Tab-separated table of C-alpha atoms in Angstrom:
chain	number	residue	atom	x	y	z
N	1	MET	CA	-16.597	-49.018	-55.492
N	2	THR	CA	-18.172	-52.832	-54.868
N	3	GLY	CA	-18.152	-56.516	-55.236
N	4	TYR	CA	-16.069	-57.184	-58.848
N	5	GLU	CA	-16.538	-53.559	-60.284
N	6	ASN	CA	-12.808	-53.145	-60.815
N	7	LEU	CA	-12.938	-56.486	-62.892
N	8	THR	CA	-14.358	-54.216	-65.623
N	9	HIS	CA	-10.425	-53.061	-65.205
N	10	PRO	CA	-8.232	-54.290	-67.868
N	11	ILE	CA	-5.470	-54.358	-65.554
N	12	ALA	CA	-7.482	-56.109	-62.967
N	13	PHE	CA	-9.096	-58.548	-65.520
N	14	LEU	CA	-5.215	-59.766	-66.695
N	15	GLY	CA	-4.338	-60.131	-62.501
N	16	PHE	CA	-7.503	-62.538	-62.248
N	17	MET	CA	-6.926	-64.303	-65.518
N	18	LEU	CA	-3.099	-64.684	-64.111
N	19	THR	CA	-4.408	-66.658	-60.942
N	20	LEU	CA	-6.283	-69.391	-63.255
N	21	ILE	CA	-3.681	-69.800	-66.075
N	22	LEU	CA	-0.795	-70.080	-63.735
N	23	PRO	CA	-1.955	-73.791	-61.910
N	24	ILE	CA	-1.955	-74.919	-65.597
N	25	PHE	CA	1.815	-73.872	-66.243
N	26	VAL	CA	2.282	-76.181	-62.738
N	27	GLY	CA	0.322	-78.581	-64.738
N	28	PHE	CA	2.912	-78.761	-67.472
N	29	LEU	CA	5.995	-78.636	-65.283
N	30	THR	CA	5.015	-81.555	-63.522
N	31	TYR	CA	3.536	-84.048	-66.130
N	32	ARG	CA	6.680	-85.864	-66.718
N	33	ARG	CA	6.631	-86.900	-62.983
N	34	MET	CA	3.652	-88.859	-63.439
N	35	LYS	CA	5.256	-92.182	-63.966
N	36	ASN	CA	2.887	-94.625	-61.844
N	37	GLU	CA	-0.699	-94.733	-60.028
N	38	SER	CA	0.914	-93.725	-56.749
N	39	ASP	CA	2.688	-90.460	-58.216
N	40	PHE	CA	-0.589	-89.400	-59.684
N	41	PHE	CA	-2.770	-90.070	-56.168
N	42	LEU	CA	-0.040	-89.539	-53.486
N	43	GLY	CA	2.548	-87.799	-55.273
N	44	GLY	CA	4.818	-90.923	-54.677
N	45	ARG	CA	5.201	-90.067	-51.095
N	46	THR	CA	7.601	-87.243	-52.105
N	47	MET	CA	6.380	-84.030	-50.781
N	48	ASP	CA	8.476	-81.112	-48.552
N	49	ARG	CA	7.543	-80.027	-44.998
N	50	ILE	CA	6.689	-76.785	-46.228
N	51	VAL	CA	4.730	-77.944	-49.112
N	52	GLU	CA	2.998	-80.142	-46.847
N	53	ALA	CA	1.901	-77.720	-44.428
N	54	LEU	CA	0.722	-74.775	-46.717
N	55	SER	CA	-0.742	-77.200	-49.140
N	56	SER	CA	-3.125	-78.612	-46.164
N	57	VAL	CA	-4.010	-74.957	-45.387
N	58	SER	CA	-4.879	-74.208	-48.259
N	59	SER	CA	-7.117	-77.143	-49.438
N	60	GLY	CA	-8.658	-77.485	-45.687
N	61	ARG	CA	-9.744	-73.571	-45.188
N	62	SER	CA	-10.671	-73.050	-48.970
N	63	SER	CA	-13.243	-69.943	-49.503
N	64	TRP	CA	-14.668	-70.359	-46.109
N	65	LEU	CA	-11.727	-68.670	-44.274
N	66	VAL	CA	-11.384	-65.578	-46.364
N	67	LEU	CA	-15.388	-65.178	-47.040
N	68	GLY	CA	-16.973	-67.303	-44.234
N	69	VAL	CA	-14.811	-65.964	-41.270
N	70	SER	CA	-14.366	-62.570	-42.323
N	71	GLY	CA	-18.555	-62.362	-43.042
N	72	MET	CA	-18.455	-63.902	-39.213
N	73	ALA	CA	-16.632	-61.608	-37.373
N	74	TYR	CA	-18.820	-58.692	-39.231
N	75	THR	CA	-22.013	-59.725	-37.831
N	76	ARG	CA	-20.723	-61.893	-35.216
N	77	GLY	CA	-17.639	-59.690	-33.704
N	78	ILE	CA	-14.711	-60.727	-31.977
N	79	GLY	CA	-16.251	-64.005	-30.956
N	80	ALA	CA	-15.371	-65.556	-34.376
N	81	VAL	CA	-11.764	-66.154	-32.954
N	82	TRP	CA	-13.191	-68.999	-31.570
N	83	ALA	CA	-13.859	-70.929	-35.076
N	84	ILE	CA	-9.645	-69.843	-35.490
N	85	LEU	CA	-8.819	-71.544	-32.465
N	86	GLY	CA	-10.961	-74.571	-32.800
N	87	TYR	CA	-9.697	-75.868	-36.238
N	88	SER	CA	-5.953	-74.339	-35.386
N	89	LEU	CA	-5.828	-76.648	-32.737
N	90	VAL	CA	-7.404	-79.795	-33.751
N	91	GLU	CA	-5.281	-79.329	-36.931
N	92	LEU	CA	-2.052	-78.807	-34.787
N	93	VAL	CA	-2.899	-82.401	-32.775
N	94	GLN	CA	-4.119	-84.186	-36.104
N	95	PHE	CA	-0.658	-83.598	-37.539
N	96	LEU	CA	1.318	-84.481	-34.929
N	97	THR	CA	-0.542	-87.943	-33.885
N	98	ILE	CA	-2.996	-89.099	-36.281
N	99	GLY	CA	-1.010	-87.878	-39.314
N	100	TYR	CA	2.575	-88.911	-38.054
N	101	ARG	CA	1.036	-92.339	-37.312
N	102	LEU	CA	-1.106	-93.014	-40.592
N	103	ARG	CA	1.943	-91.541	-42.656
N	104	ARG	CA	3.979	-94.986	-40.831
N	105	GLU	CA	1.588	-97.258	-41.054
N	106	THR	CA	0.232	-96.639	-44.528
N	107	GLY	CA	4.305	-96.354	-45.924
N	108	LYS	CA	4.916	-99.887	-44.324
N	109	TRP	CA	1.560	-101.154	-45.958
N	110	GLY	CA	2.379	-99.567	-49.169
N	111	SER	CA	-1.113	-98.164	-49.141
N	112	ILE	CA	-2.200	-95.538	-51.691
N	113	THR	CA	-5.554	-94.563	-50.509
N	114	LEU	CA	-7.170	-94.817	-46.969
N	115	LEU	CA	-9.200	-97.713	-47.455
N	116	ASP	CA	-5.813	-99.341	-48.566
N	117	TYR	CA	-4.893	-99.033	-45.083
N	118	PHE	CA	-8.025	-99.997	-43.556
N	119	GLU	CA	-8.162	-103.335	-45.645
N	120	SER	CA	-4.312	-103.799	-44.906
N	121	ARG	CA	-4.812	-103.132	-41.292
N	122	PHE	CA	-7.697	-105.663	-40.739
N	123	GLN	CA	-7.031	-108.302	-42.956
N	124	ASP	CA	-10.308	-107.522	-44.867
N	125	ARG	CA	-9.818	-110.294	-47.682
N	126	LYS	CA	-13.678	-109.862	-48.213
N	127	ASN	CA	-13.590	-106.469	-49.367
N	128	LEU	CA	-16.380	-105.396	-46.464
N	129	VAL	CA	-14.688	-102.233	-45.229
N	130	ARG	CA	-13.318	-100.986	-48.262
N	131	GLY	CA	-16.684	-101.574	-49.876
N	132	ILE	CA	-18.626	-99.423	-47.420
N	133	GLY	CA	-15.898	-97.041	-47.243
N	134	ALA	CA	-16.095	-96.168	-50.717
N	135	LEU	CA	-19.773	-95.809	-50.370
N	136	ILE	CA	-19.760	-93.138	-47.700
N	137	ILE	CA	-16.634	-91.497	-49.746
N	138	GLY	CA	-18.393	-91.401	-52.995
N	139	ILE	CA	-21.389	-90.005	-51.923
N	140	PHE	CA	-20.335	-87.166	-49.578
N	141	LEU	CA	-17.365	-86.315	-51.855
N	142	THR	CA	-19.287	-86.142	-55.582
N	143	ALA	CA	-21.768	-83.932	-53.422
N	144	TYR	CA	-19.352	-81.635	-52.286
N	145	VAL	CA	-17.314	-81.450	-55.222
N	146	ALA	CA	-20.265	-80.280	-57.159
N	147	ALA	CA	-21.241	-78.079	-54.561
N	148	GLN	CA	-17.692	-76.217	-54.736
N	149	LEU	CA	-17.786	-76.372	-58.366
N	150	ASN	CA	-21.396	-74.460	-58.004
N	151	ALA	CA	-19.818	-71.823	-55.722
N	152	GLY	CA	-16.758	-71.335	-58.108
N	153	ALA	CA	-19.065	-71.114	-61.142
N	154	LYS	CA	-21.126	-68.395	-59.145
N	155	SER	CA	-17.668	-66.661	-58.260
N	156	LEU	CA	-17.007	-66.960	-62.003
N	157	THR	CA	-20.482	-65.744	-63.382
N	158	THR	CA	-20.502	-62.566	-61.185
N	159	ALA	CA	-17.034	-61.506	-62.140
N	160	LEU	CA	-16.488	-62.405	-65.970
N	161	ASP	CA	-20.913	-61.712	-66.888
N	162	ILE	CA	-21.495	-64.981	-68.641
N	163	PRO	CA	-24.065	-67.627	-67.785
N	164	LEU	CA	-23.725	-70.125	-64.987
N	165	LEU	CA	-23.224	-73.194	-67.179
N	166	GLY	CA	-20.239	-71.604	-69.149
N	167	SER	CA	-18.996	-70.584	-65.703
N	168	LEU	CA	-19.486	-74.158	-64.821
N	169	PHE	CA	-17.192	-75.289	-67.535
N	170	LEU	CA	-14.703	-73.034	-67.374
N	171	CYS	CA	-14.083	-73.905	-63.495
N	172	THR	CA	-14.212	-77.783	-64.516
N	173	VAL	CA	-11.860	-77.258	-67.372
N	174	PHE	CA	-9.568	-75.198	-65.430
N	175	ILE	CA	-9.046	-78.081	-62.826
N	176	LEU	CA	-8.832	-80.793	-65.238
N	177	ILE	CA	-6.400	-79.468	-67.283
N	178	TYR	CA	-3.448	-79.811	-64.280
N	179	MET	CA	-5.496	-82.496	-62.718
N	180	ILE	CA	-4.814	-85.187	-65.287
N	181	LEU	CA	-1.295	-84.053	-66.128
N	182	GLY	CA	0.271	-83.618	-62.319
N	183	GLY	CA	-1.880	-85.360	-60.374
N	184	PHE	CA	-1.318	-84.925	-57.043
N	185	ILE	CA	2.068	-83.318	-57.603
N	186	ALA	CA	0.215	-80.290	-59.414
N	187	VAL	CA	-2.690	-80.062	-56.921
N	188	ALA	CA	-0.295	-79.344	-53.900
N	189	TYR	CA	1.937	-77.066	-55.684
N	190	ASN	CA	-1.069	-75.191	-56.655
N	191	ASP	CA	-2.070	-75.419	-53.374
N	192	VAL	CA	1.404	-73.574	-52.113
N	193	LEU	CA	0.944	-70.870	-54.979
N	194	ARG	CA	-2.975	-70.489	-53.406
N	195	ALA	CA	-2.051	-70.147	-50.155
N	196	VAL	CA	0.779	-67.843	-50.613
N	197	ILE	CA	-2.473	-65.280	-52.300
N	198	MET	CA	-4.499	-65.861	-49.393
N	199	ILE	CA	-2.019	-65.032	-46.920
N	200	PHE	CA	-0.803	-62.091	-48.665
N	201	GLY	CA	-4.778	-60.855	-48.602
N	202	LEU	CA	-5.604	-62.023	-44.963
N	203	CYS	CA	-2.232	-60.465	-43.724
N	204	ILE	CA	-1.900	-56.648	-45.830
N	205	LEU	CA	-5.584	-55.868	-46.407
N	206	PRO	CA	-5.979	-56.213	-42.215
N	207	LEU	CA	-3.219	-53.502	-41.769
N	208	ILE	CA	-3.629	-50.883	-44.470
N	209	GLY	CA	-7.414	-50.862	-43.141
N	210	LEU	CA	-6.292	-50.008	-39.580
N	211	ILE	CA	-3.560	-47.448	-40.916
N	212	HIS	CA	-6.846	-45.632	-43.028
N	213	LEU	CA	-8.799	-45.947	-39.537
N	214	SER	CA	-5.926	-44.740	-37.723
N	215	GLY	CA	-5.474	-47.922	-35.966
N	216	PHE	CA	-6.603	-50.261	-32.904
N	217	LYS	CA	-7.755	-47.257	-30.541
N	218	MET	CA	-10.217	-45.652	-33.444
N	219	LEU	CA	-11.176	-49.130	-34.323
N	220	PHE	CA	-12.642	-50.594	-30.938
N	221	GLN	CA	-13.942	-47.676	-30.282
N	222	ILE	CA	-15.995	-47.144	-33.372
N	223	LEU	CA	-16.777	-50.975	-32.629
N	224	LYS	CA	-18.490	-50.085	-28.990
N	225	GLY	CA	-20.047	-47.378	-30.223
N	226	LEU	CA	-21.955	-49.778	-33.059
N	227	ASP	CA	-22.574	-52.608	-30.205
N	228	PRO	CA	-20.681	-53.469	-27.134
N	229	LYS	CA	-21.142	-57.385	-27.616
N	230	THR	CA	-18.837	-57.075	-30.599
N	231	MET	CA	-16.016	-56.342	-28.718
N	232	ASP	CA	-17.007	-59.553	-26.274
N	233	VAL	CA	-15.420	-62.302	-27.116
N	234	PHE	CA	-17.896	-64.512	-25.210
N	235	SER	CA	-20.706	-62.754	-26.310
N	236	ILE	CA	-21.601	-66.282	-28.922
N	237	GLY	CA	-22.004	-68.057	-25.738
N	238	VAL	CA	-20.642	-71.537	-23.981
N	239	GLY	CA	-22.706	-73.248	-26.685
N	240	GLY	CA	-21.208	-71.725	-29.419
N	241	ILE	CA	-17.395	-71.760	-28.289
N	242	LEU	CA	-17.876	-75.641	-28.058
N	243	GLY	CA	-19.622	-76.058	-31.264
N	244	PHE	CA	-16.575	-74.096	-32.923
N	245	PHE	CA	-14.320	-76.642	-31.442
N	246	GLY	CA	-16.870	-79.314	-32.073
N	247	ILE	CA	-16.620	-78.683	-35.800
N	248	GLY	CA	-13.071	-79.716	-35.335
N	249	LEU	CA	-13.726	-83.467	-35.008
N	250	GLY	CA	-14.592	-83.699	-38.891
N	251	SER	CA	-10.835	-83.111	-39.498
N	252	PRO	CA	-9.816	-86.627	-39.106
N	253	GLY	CA	-12.103	-88.309	-41.354
N	254	GLN	CA	-11.999	-85.637	-44.467
N	255	PRO	CA	-9.789	-87.946	-47.091
N	256	HIS	CA	-8.662	-85.025	-49.082
N	257	ILE	CA	-6.668	-83.712	-45.817
N	258	LEU	CA	-5.819	-86.881	-44.705
N	259	VAL	CA	-3.646	-88.112	-48.304
N	260	ARG	CA	-1.791	-84.994	-47.638
N	261	TYR	CA	-0.202	-86.710	-44.555
N	262	MET	CA	0.147	-90.425	-46.229
N	263	ALA	CA	2.276	-87.882	-49.043
N	264	ILE	CA	5.164	-86.519	-47.132
N	265	ASP	CA	8.257	-87.915	-47.938
N	266	ASP	CA	9.241	-88.998	-44.125
N	267	PRO	CA	7.025	-88.752	-40.983
N	268	LYS	CA	9.534	-87.020	-38.795
N	269	LYS	CA	8.693	-83.986	-40.740
N	270	LEU	CA	5.213	-83.505	-39.969
N	271	LYS	CA	6.634	-81.892	-36.866
N	272	THR	CA	7.803	-79.209	-38.772
N	273	SER	CA	4.725	-78.941	-41.084
N	274	ALA	CA	2.580	-79.398	-38.116
N	275	TRP	CA	4.072	-75.637	-36.288
N	276	VAL	CA	4.298	-74.086	-40.142
N	277	GLY	CA	0.924	-74.604	-40.620
N	278	THR	CA	-0.474	-74.161	-37.379
N	279	PHE	CA	1.332	-70.849	-37.450
N	280	TRP	CA	-0.395	-69.792	-40.795
N	281	ASN	CA	-3.863	-70.950	-39.960
N	282	ILE	CA	-4.071	-68.983	-36.883
N	283	THR	CA	-2.231	-65.619	-38.776
N	284	MET	CA	-4.674	-66.116	-41.569
N	285	GLY	CA	-7.788	-66.500	-39.288
N	286	LEU	CA	-6.745	-63.279	-37.374
N	287	GLY	CA	-6.566	-61.836	-40.625
N	288	ALA	CA	-9.705	-62.940	-41.252
N	289	VAL	CA	-11.221	-62.129	-38.058
N	290	MET	CA	-9.793	-58.476	-38.433
N	291	ILE	CA	-11.227	-58.148	-41.974
N	292	GLY	CA	-14.790	-58.439	-40.705
N	293	LEU	CA	-13.931	-56.044	-37.770
N	294	LEU	CA	-12.982	-53.615	-40.091
N	295	GLY	CA	-15.476	-53.827	-42.376
N	296	ARG	CA	-18.178	-53.317	-39.664
N	297	ALA	CA	-16.558	-49.998	-38.675
N	298	VAL	CA	-16.112	-48.782	-42.049
N	299	ILE	CA	-19.727	-50.138	-43.294
N	300	PRO	CA	-22.322	-50.301	-40.391
N	301	ASP	CA	-25.201	-51.090	-42.794
N	302	ALA	CA	-24.772	-54.680	-44.156
N	303	GLN	CA	-27.581	-53.296	-46.881
N	304	GLN	CA	-24.528	-51.636	-48.008
N	305	LEU	CA	-22.469	-54.504	-49.731
N	306	PRO	CA	-23.184	-56.424	-52.293
N	307	LYS	CA	-26.514	-58.221	-52.226
N	308	GLY	CA	-26.594	-57.364	-48.274
N	309	ASP	CA	-24.163	-60.322	-47.787
N	310	PRO	CA	-21.751	-59.784	-44.918
N	311	GLU	CA	-19.188	-62.405	-46.730
N	312	MET	CA	-18.828	-59.891	-49.310
N	313	ILE	CA	-16.856	-57.556	-46.920
N	314	TYR	CA	-13.573	-59.021	-47.774
N	315	LEU	CA	-14.114	-58.251	-51.892
N	316	VAL	CA	-15.650	-54.713	-50.917
N	317	LEU	CA	-12.607	-53.704	-48.467
N	318	SER	CA	-10.078	-55.114	-51.420
N	319	SER	CA	-11.682	-52.997	-53.793
N	320	LYS	CA	-11.561	-49.802	-51.816
N	321	TYR	CA	-7.624	-50.072	-50.613
N	322	PHE	CA	-6.279	-51.950	-53.319
N	323	GLY	CA	-5.003	-50.731	-56.807
N	324	PRO	CA	-7.005	-52.933	-59.987
N	325	ILE	CA	-3.784	-55.382	-60.687
N	326	LEU	CA	-3.669	-56.277	-56.784
N	327	TYR	CA	-7.669	-56.595	-56.127
N	328	GLY	CA	-7.202	-58.577	-59.253
N	329	ILE	CA	-5.169	-61.227	-58.066
N	330	LEU	CA	-6.816	-61.571	-54.768
N	331	ILE	CA	-10.038	-61.862	-56.388
N	332	GLY	CA	-8.637	-64.904	-58.210
N	333	GLY	CA	-7.315	-65.759	-55.165
N	334	ILE	CA	-10.299	-66.599	-53.743
N	335	PHE	CA	-11.882	-68.356	-56.807
N	336	ALA	CA	-8.796	-70.487	-56.802
N	337	ALA	CA	-9.106	-71.027	-53.089
N	338	ILE	CA	-12.759	-72.778	-54.092
N	339	LEU	CA	-11.100	-74.850	-56.184
N	340	SER	CA	-8.448	-75.979	-54.321
N	341	THR	CA	-10.608	-77.739	-52.080
N	342	VAL	CA	-12.710	-78.934	-55.336
N	343	ASP	CA	-9.190	-80.287	-56.969
N	344	SER	CA	-8.086	-82.417	-53.798
N	345	GLN	CA	-11.458	-83.696	-53.392
N	346	LEU	CA	-12.049	-84.527	-57.133
N	347	LEU	CA	-8.852	-86.681	-56.679
N	348	VAL	CA	-9.706	-88.538	-53.905
N	349	VAL	CA	-13.354	-89.813	-55.232
N	350	ALA	CA	-11.459	-90.714	-58.464
N	351	SER	CA	-8.816	-92.818	-56.385
N	352	THR	CA	-11.893	-94.567	-54.391
N	353	VAL	CA	-13.412	-95.599	-58.092
N	354	VAL	CA	-10.071	-96.624	-59.628
N	355	ARG	CA	-7.832	-97.748	-56.729
N	356	ASP	CA	-10.813	-99.071	-54.109
N	357	CYS	CA	-13.665	-100.306	-56.523
N	358	TYR	CA	-12.072	-101.394	-60.014
N	359	GLU	CA	-9.009	-102.738	-58.912
N	360	LYS	CA	-9.424	-104.321	-55.706
N	361	ILE	CA	-13.343	-105.364	-55.961
N	362	TRP	CA	-14.485	-105.376	-59.653
N	363	ARG	CA	-11.187	-106.448	-61.379
N	364	LYS	CA	-9.235	-108.214	-58.645
N	365	GLU	CA	-8.153	-111.218	-60.322
N	366	LEU	CA	-7.276	-108.979	-63.288
N	367	PRO	CA	-4.453	-106.660	-62.374
N	368	LEU	CA	-3.383	-103.867	-64.447
N	369	THR	CA	0.182	-102.506	-65.593
N	370	GLU	CA	1.159	-99.336	-64.014
N	371	SER	CA	0.877	-97.521	-67.301
N	372	GLN	CA	-3.119	-98.890	-67.342
N	373	LYS	CA	-3.657	-97.532	-63.841
N	374	LEU	CA	-2.109	-94.224	-65.142
N	375	HIS	CA	-3.843	-93.911	-68.131
N	376	LEU	CA	-7.643	-95.174	-66.232
N	377	SER	CA	-7.000	-92.452	-63.545
N	378	ARG	CA	-6.717	-89.798	-65.927
N	379	TRP	CA	-9.834	-90.759	-67.958
N	380	VAL	CA	-11.389	-91.047	-64.376
N	381	VAL	CA	-10.375	-87.887	-63.318
N	382	PHE	CA	-12.076	-86.464	-66.327
N	383	PHE	CA	-15.194	-88.212	-66.145
N	384	SER	CA	-15.737	-87.516	-62.610
N	385	GLY	CA	-15.401	-83.831	-63.462
N	386	VAL	CA	-18.056	-83.981	-66.019
N	387	VAL	CA	-20.475	-85.905	-63.788
N	388	SER	CA	-19.590	-83.116	-61.439
N	389	ILE	CA	-20.840	-80.569	-63.875
N	390	VAL	CA	-24.181	-81.922	-64.556
N	391	LEU	CA	-25.092	-82.650	-60.626
N	392	ALA	CA	-24.194	-78.929	-59.745
N	393	TYR	CA	-25.990	-77.933	-62.752
N	394	PHE	CA	-28.987	-79.994	-63.139
N	395	ALA	CA	-29.350	-81.151	-59.172
N	396	LYS	CA	-28.568	-78.016	-56.848
N	397	GLU	CA	-31.652	-78.775	-54.379
N	398	ILE	CA	-30.404	-82.765	-53.587
N	399	ILE	CA	-26.557	-81.330	-53.762
N	400	PHE	CA	-26.577	-78.843	-50.980
N	401	TRP	CA	-28.650	-81.231	-48.862
N	402	LEU	CA	-25.857	-83.620	-49.140
N	403	VAL	CA	-23.306	-81.266	-48.532
N	404	LEU	CA	-25.346	-80.053	-45.160
N	405	PHE	CA	-23.849	-83.547	-43.869
N	406	ALA	CA	-20.462	-84.291	-45.829
N	407	TRP	CA	-18.396	-82.867	-43.318
N	408	GLY	CA	-20.401	-84.111	-40.498
N	409	GLY	CA	-20.831	-87.276	-42.291
N	410	LEU	CA	-17.053	-88.253	-43.279
N	411	GLY	CA	-16.120	-87.002	-39.833
N	412	ALA	CA	-18.654	-89.124	-37.815
N	413	SER	CA	-17.798	-92.124	-40.106
N	414	ILE	CA	-14.441	-92.298	-41.505
N	415	GLY	CA	-12.697	-90.004	-38.320
N	416	PRO	CA	-13.401	-92.477	-35.657
N	417	ALA	CA	-12.597	-95.898	-37.488
N	418	LEU	CA	-9.225	-94.502	-38.271
N	419	ILE	CA	-8.509	-93.313	-34.751
N	420	PHE	CA	-9.351	-96.531	-33.092
N	421	SER	CA	-7.377	-98.376	-36.089
N	422	LEU	CA	-4.382	-96.463	-35.406
N	423	TYR	CA	-4.644	-96.460	-31.561
N	424	TRP	CA	-6.944	-99.399	-30.341
N	425	LYS	CA	-5.303	-102.951	-31.238
N	426	SER	CA	-8.302	-104.748	-30.370
N	427	THR	CA	-10.556	-102.984	-32.675
N	428	THR	CA	-11.632	-105.110	-35.549
N	429	LYS	CA	-13.016	-104.520	-38.923
N	430	TYR	CA	-16.857	-105.462	-38.216
N	431	GLY	CA	-16.023	-102.687	-35.144
N	432	VAL	CA	-14.833	-100.159	-37.983
N	433	ILE	CA	-17.799	-100.945	-40.367
N	434	ALA	CA	-20.184	-100.632	-37.363
N	435	GLY	CA	-18.383	-97.394	-36.565
N	436	MET	CA	-18.737	-96.033	-40.113
N	437	ILE	CA	-22.692	-97.007	-40.632
N	438	THR	CA	-23.737	-95.800	-37.224
N	439	GLY	CA	-21.459	-92.342	-37.852
N	440	THR	CA	-23.310	-91.902	-41.289
N	441	LEU	CA	-27.171	-92.862	-40.120
N	442	VAL	CA	-26.665	-90.798	-36.630
N	443	THR	CA	-25.529	-87.834	-38.885
N	444	PHE	CA	-28.767	-87.988	-41.067
N	445	ILE	CA	-31.258	-88.696	-38.323
N	446	TRP	CA	-29.856	-85.869	-35.914
N	447	ARG	CA	-29.976	-83.396	-38.621
N	448	LEU	CA	-33.154	-84.221	-39.791
N	449	TRP	CA	-35.069	-84.496	-36.595
N	450	LEU	CA	-32.718	-83.516	-33.692
N	451	LYS	CA	-31.233	-80.785	-34.105
N	452	SER	CA	-33.896	-78.736	-33.923
N	453	VAL	CA	-34.784	-79.623	-30.996
N	454	THR	CA	-31.519	-80.019	-29.150
N	455	GLY	CA	-29.418	-77.233	-30.959
N	456	LEU	CA	-26.313	-79.430	-31.043
N	457	TYR	CA	-24.322	-79.977	-34.543
N	458	GLU	CA	-24.723	-83.644	-35.993
N	459	LEU	CA	-20.897	-84.689	-36.309
N	460	ILE	CA	-20.622	-84.440	-32.021
N	461	PRO	CA	-23.271	-87.040	-31.316
N	462	ALA	CA	-22.704	-89.298	-34.545
N	463	PHE	CA	-18.850	-88.720	-33.791
N	464	PHE	CA	-18.846	-89.931	-30.072
N	465	LEU	CA	-21.638	-93.113	-30.337
N	466	SER	CA	-19.677	-94.271	-33.845
N	467	CYS	CA	-16.330	-94.507	-30.973
N	468	ILE	CA	-18.742	-96.185	-28.669
N	469	ALA	CA	-20.421	-98.940	-31.995
N	470	ILE	CA	-16.596	-99.565	-32.671
N	471	VAL	CA	-15.676	-100.466	-29.111
N	472	VAL	CA	-18.768	-102.630	-28.335
N	473	VAL	CA	-18.872	-104.318	-31.814
N	474	SER	CA	-15.811	-104.903	-31.644
N	475	ARG	CA	-15.356	-106.491	-28.016
N	476	VAL	CA	-18.370	-108.631	-28.994
N	477	THR	CA	-16.405	-109.754	-32.298
N	478	GLN	CA	-13.160	-110.415	-30.802
N	479	SER	CA	-14.338	-112.705	-28.660
N	480	ARG	CA	-16.551	-114.324	-31.214
N	481	MET	CA	-13.344	-114.710	-33.534
N	482	ARG	CA	-10.917	-116.110	-30.545
N	483	GLN	CA	-13.773	-118.960	-29.738
N	484	ILE	CA	-14.267	-119.863	-33.895
N	485	GLU	CA	-10.201	-120.158	-33.539
N	486	GLU	CA	-10.408	-122.286	-30.364
N	487	ILE	CA	-12.927	-124.804	-32.345
N	488	LYS	CA	-10.924	-125.147	-35.484
N	489	ASN	CA	-7.566	-125.585	-33.439
N	490	ALA	CA	-9.550	-128.680	-31.627
N	491	HIS	CA	-10.053	-130.444	-34.855
């Protein structure tokens, strides 16, 4: 049985729908905890260390881990483990360093968004950093949300045999209900539920597959017989290994990941979150690699997979080894994993519009009450979802073109700015602005004209050139600011 065929079974369909309806129930449970804007966008900084760890794992990995890594291992072999090691190591370091300092500083300043922190850190009264940062985050994340919605809708279309527009509508409705009700807390708790489903699937499925295949020895014999390179961990080459580690450079620039560090109740607890998150990152990652290898051994010809797509191997093995109820839950878990990234990103888009643009730029002189802020935040989440539906349906080509740059663009523009602001006291707001603009432009230029020549992922040069821009411009402007101050004091 292949693809989503088991969902025609009523019990499988029930398991699938359970994973979609449960988040709405969580939204109702957390509704009364929404008292103000900070609660809605940051959970009132009350997140527990375990919730923090599992929520970060779920929202950061999404379907890329379940489908993408298993498909990569199916086609490229055991060398796919470098992707797991790359992001796991980077995120461990990020939890222990950037995450801790960011939570401490944002708590000190009372910052609700990342751009709140930048304004406070650089005393940016003219909102230059906030304005440019909001534009970058808004463009990249809106495209990202629309693309993820499109991916989720395609999964739902295949699963339930309904039109794409209907699937987009259902996806958005499922997300918006619990987001509007429970804000960040509902998103975080639902991410934990999704993480549990992902952990179960990625840990149990490889074990059952190995039992059916009579253990590791038989698996390795089959794979070596098919292609010896499958079992060569260095088969992807030095460039491929560096590329996988290079992808991790994007993590410090992802607002939907960074906001989780800002939401924990005590920055000292991030150390526990770091190790818990890293353990499950590696465990789930190795599980995904094992699923790909098992799939290659069981179904050597990719053309036997649905649409000849190696990323379908998780679905095929799940339908092969699990009964209808577990299969339905696991398929629903994949769909939910896609949405776990969507809800986190949609919340950041809404906070950018409400907090960074409307409150701090457009209506700076006319402050809103907490009740008005909360009401406005819910409406912006709703309209952001509607805009994402329209983009996902009518502007597919533009969306996916932008998404190609989204991870790298945010990583190269926001990441260096954040790192230098936290670790280099001489950083100026003009240096940060230069870094943001440089990172964004180099990402586009490299992707369009230089990647095909160099073969180098655009995030790597864009990240380091952004760092150089921050240092150079900060040095120049710091010197200039001292001169102006001396002239003022002289008069």
